[in-house]
């Protein structure tokens, strides 16, 4: 059974930081592209950052220079360090695991991030 369990969300003032974690189980973690997405109320889910199995990284323009994605294959965990948070970063953040063969696409349950001004 595949599980992606996010943690680390919460409420913070603008300019603050949070670190999200996503612990994966039931998949060959090192083979998957891992990513973070977010969905704000009334908006579509959008990409925040992805990291491939080889370590290549892409960020949404809106978070470049403020957010850092990383992965620890030994711990089967992906992280999102979020600095200089803005009210517009308020959203539910979802962890994603993607494998192109199949394809196999898994989502966590989401964790709320609220940034107040």
CSV table of C-alpha atoms in Angstrom, one decimal:
chain,number,residue,atom,x,y,z
A,1,UNK,CA,0.0,0.0,0.0
A,2,UNK,CA,1.4,3.4,-1.1
A,3,UNK,CA,1.4,6.1,1.5
A,4,UNK,CA,2.6,9.7,1.3
A,5,UNK,CA,2.3,11.5,4.6
A,6,UNK,CA,2.9,15.2,4.7
A,7,UNK,CA,3.8,17.1,7.9
A,8,UNK,CA,5.1,20.5,8.9
A,9,UNK,CA,2.3,22.7,7.8
A,10,UNK,CA,0.9,25.4,10.0
A,11,UNK,CA,0.3,29.1,10.5
A,12,UNK,CA,3.1,31.7,10.2
A,13,UNK,CA,3.5,35.4,9.7
A,14,UNK,CA,4.7,36.9,6.4
A,15,UNK,CA,8.5,36.6,6.2
A,16,UNK,CA,8.6,33.5,8.3
A,17,UNK,CA,9.6,30.0,7.4
A,18,UNK,CA,8.2,26.5,7.4
A,19,UNK,CA,9.7,23.1,6.5
A,20,UNK,CA,7.3,20.5,5.0
A,21,UNK,CA,8.2,16.8,5.0
A,22,UNK,CA,6.6,14.0,3.0
A,23,UNK,CA,7.4,10.4,4.2
A,24,UNK,CA,6.8,7.8,1.5
A,25,UNK,CA,6.2,4.1,1.9
A,26,UNK,CA,5.1,1.3,-0.5
A,27,UNK,CA,7.1,2.6,-3.4
A,28,UNK,CA,10.7,2.3,-4.7
A,29,UNK,CA,11.3,5.9,-3.6
A,30,UNK,CA,14.6,6.5,-5.3
A,31,UNK,CA,13.0,5.7,-8.7
A,32,UNK,CA,10.3,8.3,-8.4
A,33,UNK,CA,10.1,11.9,-9.3
A,34,UNK,CA,8.9,13.7,-6.2
A,35,UNK,CA,7.1,17.0,-6.1
A,36,UNK,CA,5.2,19.5,-4.1
A,37,UNK,CA,2.0,21.1,-5.4
A,38,UNK,CA,-0.4,23.5,-3.8
A,39,UNK,CA,-4.0,24.5,-4.1
A,40,UNK,CA,-5.4,27.7,-2.8
A,41,UNK,CA,-9.1,28.2,-2.2
A,42,UNK,CA,-10.9,28.7,-5.5
A,43,UNK,CA,-7.8,28.0,-7.6
A,44,UNK,CA,-6.4,25.1,-9.6
A,45,UNK,CA,-3.7,22.9,-8.1
A,46,UNK,CA,-0.3,24.2,-9.2
A,47,UNK,CA,3.2,22.9,-9.3
A,48,UNK,CA,5.5,24.3,-6.6
A,49,UNK,CA,8.7,22.2,-7.1
A,50,UNK,CA,9.8,18.9,-8.4
A,51,UNK,CA,13.0,16.8,-8.0
A,52,UNK,CA,13.8,14.0,-10.2
A,53,UNK,CA,15.4,10.7,-9.2
A,54,UNK,CA,18.7,12.1,-10.5
A,55,UNK,CA,18.4,15.2,-8.5
A,56,UNK,CA,17.3,17.7,-11.2
A,57,UNK,CA,15.1,20.4,-9.8
A,58,UNK,CA,12.4,22.8,-11.1
A,59,UNK,CA,10.6,25.5,-9.3
A,60,UNK,CA,7.6,27.6,-10.1
A,61,UNK,CA,8.6,31.1,-10.8
A,62,UNK,CA,6.6,32.4,-7.8
A,63,UNK,CA,8.8,30.5,-5.3
A,64,UNK,CA,12.3,30.6,-6.9
A,65,UNK,CA,14.8,31.9,-4.5
A,66,UNK,CA,12.6,31.4,-1.5
A,67,UNK,CA,11.7,27.6,-1.5
A,68,UNK,CA,14.1,24.7,-1.6
A,69,UNK,CA,13.2,21.1,-2.4
A,70,UNK,CA,15.3,18.2,-1.4
A,71,UNK,CA,15.1,14.5,-1.0
A,72,UNK,CA,16.7,11.8,1.2
A,73,UNK,CA,16.4,8.5,-0.5
A,74,UNK,CA,17.6,6.6,2.6
A,75,UNK,CA,14.7,8.1,4.6
A,76,UNK,CA,12.3,7.9,1.7
A,77,UNK,CA,11.4,11.5,2.4
A,78,UNK,CA,11.1,14.7,0.4
A,79,UNK,CA,11.3,18.1,2.0
A,80,UNK,CA,10.2,21.6,1.1
A,81,UNK,CA,12.0,24.4,2.9
A,82,UNK,CA,9.9,27.6,2.6
A,83,UNK,CA,11.5,30.9,3.5
A,84,UNK,CA,10.3,34.5,3.2
A,85,UNK,CA,6.7,33.3,3.1
A,86,UNK,CA,4.1,35.5,1.7
A,87,UNK,CA,0.3,35.6,2.2
A,88,UNK,CA,-0.1,34.4,-1.4
A,89,UNK,CA,1.7,31.2,-0.4
A,90,UNK,CA,-1.4,30.2,1.7
A,91,UNK,CA,-2.7,26.9,0.3
A,92,UNK,CA,-3.0,23.2,1.0
A,93,UNK,CA,0.4,21.7,0.0
A,94,UNK,CA,0.4,18.2,-1.5
A,95,UNK,CA,3.2,15.7,-2.0
A,96,UNK,CA,3.4,13.8,-5.2
A,97,UNK,CA,5.3,10.7,-6.4
A,98,UNK,CA,5.4,10.1,-10.1
A,99,UNK,CA,6.9,7.2,-12.1
A,100,UNK,CA,6.6,7.4,-15.9
A,101,UNK,CA,6.2,3.7,-16.5
A,102,UNK,CA,2.6,2.8,-16.0
A,103,UNK,CA,2.4,5.7,-15.2
A,104,UNK,CA,2.2,5.6,-11.5
A,105,UNK,CA,1.0,8.8,-9.8
A,106,UNK,CA,0.4,9.1,-6.1
A,107,UNK,CA,-0.7,12.0,-3.8
A,108,UNK,CA,-0.6,12.7,-0.2
A,109,UNK,CA,-3.5,14.0,1.8
A,110,UNK,CA,-2.2,17.6,1.9
A,111,UNK,CA,-1.1,19.9,4.7
A,112,UNK,CA,-2.4,23.4,5.3
A,113,UNK,CA,0.0,26.4,5.1
A,114,UNK,CA,-1.4,29.7,6.2
A,115,UNK,CA,0.6,32.9,6.0
A,116,UNK,CA,-0.8,36.0,7.6
A,117,UNK,CA,0.2,39.6,6.8
